[in-house]
CSV table of C-alpha atoms and ligand atoms in Angstrom, one decimal:
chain,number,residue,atom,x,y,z
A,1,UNK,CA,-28.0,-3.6,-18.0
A,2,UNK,CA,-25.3,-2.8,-15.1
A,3,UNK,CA,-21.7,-4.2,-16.2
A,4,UNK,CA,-19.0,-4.5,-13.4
A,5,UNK,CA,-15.5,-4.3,-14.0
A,6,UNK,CA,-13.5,-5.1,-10.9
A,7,UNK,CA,-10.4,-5.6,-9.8
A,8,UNK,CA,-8.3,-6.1,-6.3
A,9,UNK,CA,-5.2,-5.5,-4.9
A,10,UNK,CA,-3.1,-5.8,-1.4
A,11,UNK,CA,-1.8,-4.1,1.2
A,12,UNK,CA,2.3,-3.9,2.0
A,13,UNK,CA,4.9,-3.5,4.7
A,14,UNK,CA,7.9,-2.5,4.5
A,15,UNK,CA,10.7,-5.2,5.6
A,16,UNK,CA,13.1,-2.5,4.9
A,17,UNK,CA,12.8,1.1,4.4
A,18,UNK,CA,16.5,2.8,4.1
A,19,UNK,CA,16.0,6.4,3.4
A,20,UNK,CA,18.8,8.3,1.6
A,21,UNK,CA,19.5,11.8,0.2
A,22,UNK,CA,16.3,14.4,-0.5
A,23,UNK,CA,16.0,14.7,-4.3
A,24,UNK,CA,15.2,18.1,-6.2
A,25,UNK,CA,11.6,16.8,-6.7
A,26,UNK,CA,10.7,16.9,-2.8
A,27,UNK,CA,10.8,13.0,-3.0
A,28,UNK,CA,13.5,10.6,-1.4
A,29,UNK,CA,15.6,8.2,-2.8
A,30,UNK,CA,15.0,5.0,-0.6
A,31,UNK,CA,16.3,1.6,-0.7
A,32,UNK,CA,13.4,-0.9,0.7
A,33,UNK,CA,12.1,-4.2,0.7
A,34,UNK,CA,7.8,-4.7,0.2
A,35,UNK,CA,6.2,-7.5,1.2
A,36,UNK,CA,2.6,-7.9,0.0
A,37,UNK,CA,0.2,-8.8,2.7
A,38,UNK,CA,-3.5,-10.6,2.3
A,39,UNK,CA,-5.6,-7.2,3.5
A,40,UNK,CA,-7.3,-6.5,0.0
A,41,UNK,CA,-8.8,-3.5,-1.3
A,42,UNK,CA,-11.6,-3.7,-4.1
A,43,UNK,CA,-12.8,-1.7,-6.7
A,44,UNK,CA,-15.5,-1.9,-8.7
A,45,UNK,CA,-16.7,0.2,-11.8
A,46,UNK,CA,-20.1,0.1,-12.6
A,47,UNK,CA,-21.3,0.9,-16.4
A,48,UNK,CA,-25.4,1.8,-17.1
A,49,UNK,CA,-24.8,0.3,-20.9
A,50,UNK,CA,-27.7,2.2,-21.5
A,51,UNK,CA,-26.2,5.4,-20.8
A,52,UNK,CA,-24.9,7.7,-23.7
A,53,UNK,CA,-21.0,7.4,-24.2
A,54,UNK,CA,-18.9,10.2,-24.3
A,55,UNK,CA,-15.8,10.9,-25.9
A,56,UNK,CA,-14.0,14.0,-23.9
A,57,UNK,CA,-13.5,14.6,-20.5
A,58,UNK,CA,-13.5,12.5,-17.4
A,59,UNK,CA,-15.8,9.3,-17.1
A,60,UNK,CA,-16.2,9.1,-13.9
A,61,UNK,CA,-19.6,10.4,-12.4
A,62,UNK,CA,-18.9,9.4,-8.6
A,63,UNK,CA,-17.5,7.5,-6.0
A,64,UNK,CA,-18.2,5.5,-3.3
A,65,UNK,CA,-16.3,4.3,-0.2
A,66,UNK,CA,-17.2,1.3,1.7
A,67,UNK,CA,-15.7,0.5,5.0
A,68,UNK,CA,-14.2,-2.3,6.6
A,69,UNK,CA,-12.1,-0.2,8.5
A,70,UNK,CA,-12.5,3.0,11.1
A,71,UNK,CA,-14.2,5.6,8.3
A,72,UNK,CA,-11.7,8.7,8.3
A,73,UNK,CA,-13.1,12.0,9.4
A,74,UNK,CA,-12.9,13.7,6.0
A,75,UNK,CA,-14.6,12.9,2.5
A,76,UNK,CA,-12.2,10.7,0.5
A,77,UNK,CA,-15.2,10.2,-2.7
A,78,UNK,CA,-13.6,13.0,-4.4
A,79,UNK,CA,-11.4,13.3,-7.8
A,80,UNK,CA,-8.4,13.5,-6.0
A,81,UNK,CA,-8.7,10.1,-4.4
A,82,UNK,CA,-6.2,7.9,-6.1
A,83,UNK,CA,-8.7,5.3,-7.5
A,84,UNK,CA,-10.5,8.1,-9.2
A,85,UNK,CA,-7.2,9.9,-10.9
A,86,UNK,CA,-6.4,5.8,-11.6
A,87,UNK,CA,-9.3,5.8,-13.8
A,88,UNK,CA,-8.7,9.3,-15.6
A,89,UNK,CA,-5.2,8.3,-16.5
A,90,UNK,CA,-6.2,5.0,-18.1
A,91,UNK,CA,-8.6,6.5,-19.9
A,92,UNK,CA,-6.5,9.7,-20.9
A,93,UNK,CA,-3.6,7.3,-22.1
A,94,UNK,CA,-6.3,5.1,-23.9
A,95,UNK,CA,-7.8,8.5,-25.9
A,96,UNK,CA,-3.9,9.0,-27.1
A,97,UNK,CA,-3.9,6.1,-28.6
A,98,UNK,CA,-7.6,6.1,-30.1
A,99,UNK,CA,-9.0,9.6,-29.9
A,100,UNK,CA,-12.4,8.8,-31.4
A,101,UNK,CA,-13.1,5.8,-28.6
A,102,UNK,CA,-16.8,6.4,-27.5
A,103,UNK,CA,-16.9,5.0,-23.7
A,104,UNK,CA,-20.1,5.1,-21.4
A,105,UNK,CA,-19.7,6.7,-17.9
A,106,UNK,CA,-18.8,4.5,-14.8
A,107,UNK,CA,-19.1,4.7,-11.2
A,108,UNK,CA,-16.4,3.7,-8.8
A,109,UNK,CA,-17.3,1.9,-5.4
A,110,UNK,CA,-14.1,0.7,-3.4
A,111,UNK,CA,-14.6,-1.3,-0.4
A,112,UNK,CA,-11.8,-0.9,1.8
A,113,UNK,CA,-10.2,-3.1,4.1
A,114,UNK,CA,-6.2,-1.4,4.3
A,115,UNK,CA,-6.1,1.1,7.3
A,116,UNK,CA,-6.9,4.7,5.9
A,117,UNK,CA,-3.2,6.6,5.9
A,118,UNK,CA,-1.6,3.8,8.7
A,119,UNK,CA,1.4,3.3,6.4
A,120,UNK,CA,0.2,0.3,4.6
A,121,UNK,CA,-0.3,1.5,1.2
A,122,UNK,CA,-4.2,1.4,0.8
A,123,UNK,CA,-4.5,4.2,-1.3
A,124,UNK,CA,-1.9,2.9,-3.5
A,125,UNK,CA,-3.9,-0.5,-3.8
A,126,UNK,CA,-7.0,1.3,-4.4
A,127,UNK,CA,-5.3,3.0,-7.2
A,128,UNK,CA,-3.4,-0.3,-8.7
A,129,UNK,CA,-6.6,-1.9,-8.6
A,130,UNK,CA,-8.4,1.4,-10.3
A,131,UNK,CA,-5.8,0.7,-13.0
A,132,UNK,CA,-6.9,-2.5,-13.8
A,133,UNK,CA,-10.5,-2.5,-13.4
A,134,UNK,CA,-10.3,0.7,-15.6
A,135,UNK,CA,-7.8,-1.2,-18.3
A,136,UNK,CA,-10.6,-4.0,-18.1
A,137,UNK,CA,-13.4,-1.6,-18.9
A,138,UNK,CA,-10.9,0.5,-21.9
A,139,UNK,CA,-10.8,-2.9,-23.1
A,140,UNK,CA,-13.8,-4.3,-23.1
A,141,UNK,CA,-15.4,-1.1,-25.2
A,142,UNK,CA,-12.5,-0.1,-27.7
A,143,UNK,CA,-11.0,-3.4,-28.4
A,144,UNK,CA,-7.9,-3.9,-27.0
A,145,UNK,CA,-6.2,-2.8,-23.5
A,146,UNK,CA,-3.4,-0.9,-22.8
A,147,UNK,CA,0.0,-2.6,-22.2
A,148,UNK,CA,1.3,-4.2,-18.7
A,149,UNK,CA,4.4,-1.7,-19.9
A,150,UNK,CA,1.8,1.7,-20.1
A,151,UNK,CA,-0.2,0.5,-16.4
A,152,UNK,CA,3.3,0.4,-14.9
A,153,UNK,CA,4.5,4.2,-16.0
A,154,UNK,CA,1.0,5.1,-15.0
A,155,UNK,CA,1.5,3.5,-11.6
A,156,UNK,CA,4.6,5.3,-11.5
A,157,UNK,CA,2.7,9.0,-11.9
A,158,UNK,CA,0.0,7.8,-9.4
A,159,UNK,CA,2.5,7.1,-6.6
A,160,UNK,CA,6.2,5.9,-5.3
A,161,UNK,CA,4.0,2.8,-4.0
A,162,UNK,CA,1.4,1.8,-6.4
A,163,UNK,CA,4.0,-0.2,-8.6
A,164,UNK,CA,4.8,-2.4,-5.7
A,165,UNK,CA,0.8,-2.7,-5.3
A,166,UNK,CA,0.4,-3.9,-9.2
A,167,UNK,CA,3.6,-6.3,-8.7
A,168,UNK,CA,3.1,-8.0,-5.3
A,169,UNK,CA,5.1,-10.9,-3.7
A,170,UNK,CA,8.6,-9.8,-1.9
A,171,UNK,CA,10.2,-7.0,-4.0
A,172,UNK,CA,13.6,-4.2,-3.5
A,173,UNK,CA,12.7,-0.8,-4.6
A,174,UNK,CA,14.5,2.1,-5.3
A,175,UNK,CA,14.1,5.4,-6.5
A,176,UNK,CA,11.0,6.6,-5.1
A,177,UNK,CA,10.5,3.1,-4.2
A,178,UNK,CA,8.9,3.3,-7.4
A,179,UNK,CA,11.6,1.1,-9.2
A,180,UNK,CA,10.8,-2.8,-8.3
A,181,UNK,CA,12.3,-5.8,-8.7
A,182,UNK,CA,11.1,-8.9,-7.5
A,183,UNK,CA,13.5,-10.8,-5.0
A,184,UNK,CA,13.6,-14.3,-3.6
A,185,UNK,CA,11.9,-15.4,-0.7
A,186,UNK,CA,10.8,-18.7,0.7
A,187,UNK,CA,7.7,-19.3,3.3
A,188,UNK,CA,4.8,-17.2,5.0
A,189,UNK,CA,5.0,-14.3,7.4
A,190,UNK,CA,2.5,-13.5,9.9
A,191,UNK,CA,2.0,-10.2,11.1
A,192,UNK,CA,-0.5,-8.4,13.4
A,193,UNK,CA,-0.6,-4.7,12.3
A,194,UNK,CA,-1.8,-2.1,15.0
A,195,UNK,CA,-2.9,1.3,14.3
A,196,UNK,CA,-2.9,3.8,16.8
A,197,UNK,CA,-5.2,6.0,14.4
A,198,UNK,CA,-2.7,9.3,15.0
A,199,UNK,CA,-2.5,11.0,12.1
A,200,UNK,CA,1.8,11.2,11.1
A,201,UNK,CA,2.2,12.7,8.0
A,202,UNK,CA,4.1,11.3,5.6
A,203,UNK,CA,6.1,14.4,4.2
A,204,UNK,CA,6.9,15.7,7.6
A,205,UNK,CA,8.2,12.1,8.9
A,206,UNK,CA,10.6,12.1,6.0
A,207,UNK,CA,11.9,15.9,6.6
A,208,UNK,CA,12.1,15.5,10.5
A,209,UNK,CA,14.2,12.6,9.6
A,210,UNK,CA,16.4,15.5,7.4
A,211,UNK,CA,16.6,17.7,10.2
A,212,UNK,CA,17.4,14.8,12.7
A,213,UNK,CA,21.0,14.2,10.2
A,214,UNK,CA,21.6,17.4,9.3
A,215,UNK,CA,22.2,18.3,13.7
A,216,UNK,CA,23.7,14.3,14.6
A,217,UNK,CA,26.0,13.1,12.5
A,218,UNK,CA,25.6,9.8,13.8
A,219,UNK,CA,22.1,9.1,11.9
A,220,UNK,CA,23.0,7.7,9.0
A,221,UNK,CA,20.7,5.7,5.9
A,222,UNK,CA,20.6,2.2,6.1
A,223,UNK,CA,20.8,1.2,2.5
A,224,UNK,CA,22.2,-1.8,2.9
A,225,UNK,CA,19.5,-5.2,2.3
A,226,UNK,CA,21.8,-8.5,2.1
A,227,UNK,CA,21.3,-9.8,5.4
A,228,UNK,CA,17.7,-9.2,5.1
A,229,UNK,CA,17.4,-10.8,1.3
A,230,UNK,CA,19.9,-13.9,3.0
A,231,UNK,CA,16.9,-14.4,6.0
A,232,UNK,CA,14.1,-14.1,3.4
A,233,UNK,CA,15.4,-17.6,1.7
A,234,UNK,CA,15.9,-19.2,4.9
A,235,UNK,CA,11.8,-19.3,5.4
A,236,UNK,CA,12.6,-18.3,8.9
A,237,UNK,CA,10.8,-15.8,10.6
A,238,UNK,CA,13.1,-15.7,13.6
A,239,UNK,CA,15.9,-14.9,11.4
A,240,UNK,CA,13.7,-12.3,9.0
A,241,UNK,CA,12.5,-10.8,12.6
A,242,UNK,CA,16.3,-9.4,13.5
A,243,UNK,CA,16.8,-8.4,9.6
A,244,UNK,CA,13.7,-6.0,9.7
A,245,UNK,CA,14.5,-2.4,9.9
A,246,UNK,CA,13.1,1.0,9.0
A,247,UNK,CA,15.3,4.6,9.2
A,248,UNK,CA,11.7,6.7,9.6
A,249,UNK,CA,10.8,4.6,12.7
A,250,UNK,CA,12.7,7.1,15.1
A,251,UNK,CA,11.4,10.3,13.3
A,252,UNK,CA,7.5,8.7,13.8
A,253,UNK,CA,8.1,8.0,17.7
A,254,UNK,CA,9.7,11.2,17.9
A,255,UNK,CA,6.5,12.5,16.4
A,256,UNK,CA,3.6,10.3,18.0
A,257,UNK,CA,5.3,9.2,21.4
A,258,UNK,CA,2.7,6.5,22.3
A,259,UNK,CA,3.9,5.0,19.5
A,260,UNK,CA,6.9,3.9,21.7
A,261,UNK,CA,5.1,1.8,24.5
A,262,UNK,CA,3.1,-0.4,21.8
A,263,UNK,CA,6.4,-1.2,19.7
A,264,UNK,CA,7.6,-2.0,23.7
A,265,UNK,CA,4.0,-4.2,24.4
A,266,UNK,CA,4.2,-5.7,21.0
A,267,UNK,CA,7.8,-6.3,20.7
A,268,UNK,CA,6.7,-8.9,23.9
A,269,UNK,CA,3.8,-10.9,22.4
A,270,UNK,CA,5.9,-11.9,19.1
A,271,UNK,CA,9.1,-11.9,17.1
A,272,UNK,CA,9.8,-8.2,16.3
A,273,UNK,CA,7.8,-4.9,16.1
A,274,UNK,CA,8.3,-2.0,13.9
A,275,UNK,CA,6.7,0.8,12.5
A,276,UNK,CA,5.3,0.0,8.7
A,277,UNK,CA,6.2,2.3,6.1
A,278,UNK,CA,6.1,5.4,7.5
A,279,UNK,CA,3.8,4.7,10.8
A,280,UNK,CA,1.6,5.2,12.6
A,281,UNK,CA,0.9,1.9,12.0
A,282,UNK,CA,2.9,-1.3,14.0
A,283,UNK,CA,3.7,-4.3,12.1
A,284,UNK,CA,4.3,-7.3,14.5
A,285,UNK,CA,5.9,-10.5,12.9
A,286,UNK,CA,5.3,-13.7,14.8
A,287,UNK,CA,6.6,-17.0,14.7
A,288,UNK,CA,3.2,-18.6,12.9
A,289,UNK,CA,-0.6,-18.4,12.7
A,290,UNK,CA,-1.1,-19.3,16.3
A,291,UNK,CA,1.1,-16.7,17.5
A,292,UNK,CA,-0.2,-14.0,15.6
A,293,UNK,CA,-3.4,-14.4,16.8
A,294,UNK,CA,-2.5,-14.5,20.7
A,295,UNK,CA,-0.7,-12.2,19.8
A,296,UNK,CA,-3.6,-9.7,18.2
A,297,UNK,CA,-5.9,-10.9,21.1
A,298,UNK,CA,-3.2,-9.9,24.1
A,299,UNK,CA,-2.3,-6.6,22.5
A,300,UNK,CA,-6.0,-5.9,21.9
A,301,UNK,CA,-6.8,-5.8,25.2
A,302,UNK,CA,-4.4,-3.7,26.2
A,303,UNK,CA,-4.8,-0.8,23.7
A,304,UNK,CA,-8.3,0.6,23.6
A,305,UNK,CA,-9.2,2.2,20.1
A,306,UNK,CA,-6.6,0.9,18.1
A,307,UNK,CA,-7.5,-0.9,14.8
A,308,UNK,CA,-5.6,-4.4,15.4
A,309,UNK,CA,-5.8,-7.2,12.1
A,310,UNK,CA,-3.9,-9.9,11.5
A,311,UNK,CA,-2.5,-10.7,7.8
A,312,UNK,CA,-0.3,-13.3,6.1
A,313,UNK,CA,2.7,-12.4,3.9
A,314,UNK,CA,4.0,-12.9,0.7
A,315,UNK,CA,0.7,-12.6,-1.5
A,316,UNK,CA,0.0,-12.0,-5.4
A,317,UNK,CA,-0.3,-8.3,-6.6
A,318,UNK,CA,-3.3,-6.5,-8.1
A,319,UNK,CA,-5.0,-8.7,-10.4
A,320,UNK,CA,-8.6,-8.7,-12.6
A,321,UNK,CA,-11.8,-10.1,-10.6
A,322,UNK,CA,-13.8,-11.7,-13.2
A,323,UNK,CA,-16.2,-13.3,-11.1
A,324,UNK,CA,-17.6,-11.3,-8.5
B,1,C5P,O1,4.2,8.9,-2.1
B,1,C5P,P1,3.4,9.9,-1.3
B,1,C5P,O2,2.8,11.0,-2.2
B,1,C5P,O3,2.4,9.3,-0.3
B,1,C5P,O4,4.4,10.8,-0.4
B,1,C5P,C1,4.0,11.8,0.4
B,1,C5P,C2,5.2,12.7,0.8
B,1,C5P,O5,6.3,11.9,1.4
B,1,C5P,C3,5.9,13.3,-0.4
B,1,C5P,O6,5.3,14.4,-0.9
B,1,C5P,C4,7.3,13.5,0.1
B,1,C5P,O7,7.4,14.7,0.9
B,1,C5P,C5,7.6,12.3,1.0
B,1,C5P,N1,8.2,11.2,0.4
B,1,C5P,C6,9.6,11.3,0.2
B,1,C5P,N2,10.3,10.3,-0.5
B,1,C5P,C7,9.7,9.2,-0.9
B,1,C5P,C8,8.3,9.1,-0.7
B,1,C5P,C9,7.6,10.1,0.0
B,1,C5P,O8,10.2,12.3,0.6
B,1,C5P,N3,10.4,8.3,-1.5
């Protein structure tokens, strides 16, 4: 018999992304503001129960990638993907608590729907979700699972976003952007997210953005969120729409100038454009449903290529699939 132990988490953007000082780690500390968006990632573990059970060394035989979005050029089915180090660290902090557990091997199978590296945190959701489905599967064959407290510190050593990704809803983060705490907000947010499929690098976004303070004074961190966290309890995208900001957005235009004329286009067929998390993807926040999907239909005709979806804001964080 197959068993399937699955789980599902969401995408993000980034309301606010402040960056501040470099640490001694190579990371940033940031001041920012998730919002959890309804573009889910799934994993699945799959278990042979008639497969011998082992009880050292990693359980996971393989994965596969399914795509709902444009397939990157590189393999991504290896042990470094994020689901696959998800399920090694559930089942390396499980063994310190019960060395002798006897677990069968598993297969991993995400199906993605989160562009691949736009800024949106997909490989973060695939590894909140891994964290779960793997916590399910600990579970299910030594008895109990490992605490909410545990998934959280090992969210924490996966990546800065894969709390946020387990948690959900509209949260601040600090640190890392690993340190989350949910905030208030009232209503739905509809966005159209573009991606320009350029790849932008992460790291060098956030040390171009060094360089660019270190010669101009003048660019400075934005760590600031009340006006922001006052709009997001008014329910009003107009208001939320002037309150969005992000401090890598010049450093990612600087990088990928195209990225310039669709924030322009965008910026004309709703509320307010910006570059999500680190780029290259475009988040576009519109006044409703309607909007955002003239919106996704104007700008789709004008950019050939790009990747163009349209997604509804706050949603729930990663959470168990039982039926499936
Ligand atoms: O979190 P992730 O591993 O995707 O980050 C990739 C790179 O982005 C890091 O190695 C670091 O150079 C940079 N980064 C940063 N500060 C953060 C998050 C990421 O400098 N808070």
């Amino acid at each position: 018999m197959i068993l399937h132990f699955v789980a599902t988490a969401p995408a993000k953007v980034n309301l606010h992304l402040g960056v501040g000082e470099a640490r001694a780690d190579g990371y940033h500390d940031l001041v920012t503001v998730f919002q959890s968006v309804d573009l889910w990632e799934t994993v699945r573990l799959s278990v042979d129960t008639r497969a011998p059970r082992v009880t050292q060394g990693s359980v996971v035989t393989g994965m596969t990638t399914s795509f709902g979005v444009k397939r990157p050029a590189e393999d991504i089915d290896t042990p470094a993907n994020l689901a696959w180090r998800a399920v090694d660290a559930v089942v390396d902090a499980y063994r310190r608590i019960d060395g002798a557990v006897s677990l069968p091997r598993v297969s991993i199978e995400v199906e993605k729907n989160v562009f691949v590296a736009g800024g949106m945190a997909g490989g973060s959701a695939d590894a909140a979700a891994a964290l779960l489905a793997a916590n399910a599967f600990v579970g299910h064959y030594g008895g109990t699972t490992l605490s909410r407290d545990t998934i959280v510190d090992l969210a924490k050593s996966l990546g800065a976003d894969v709390p946020f990704c387990l948690m959900g809803g509209t949260a601040l983060g600090a640190g890392r952007g690993d340190e989350v705490v949910e905030m208030m907000s009232r209503g739905l947010y509809w966005w159209v997210f573009i991606n320009p499929s350029v790849p932008l690098p992460t790291g060098e976004a956030f040390s171009r953005l060094d360089d660019l303070r270190h010669n101009d004074a003048s660019v400075v961190p934005h760590l600031n969120t009340t006006t922001l966290s006052r709009c997001l309890l008014t329910g009003e995208p107009r208001l939320v729409a002037r309150a969005l900001h992000n401090d890598l957005q010049p450093v990612a235009v600087a990088m990928r100038p195209q990225l310039r004329a669709l924030l322009d286009f965008a910026a004309d067929c709703g509320l307010r454009a910006i570059v999500s998390g680190s780029g290259p993807t475009v988040a576009l926040l519109c006044e409703d449903e309607e909007d955002a999907l003239d919106a996704r239909d104007r700008i789709e005709a004008a950019f050939d290529g790009y990747e163009i979806v349209c997604a509804a804001g706050p949603t729930t964080g990663a959470r168990e699939v039982l039926e499936y």
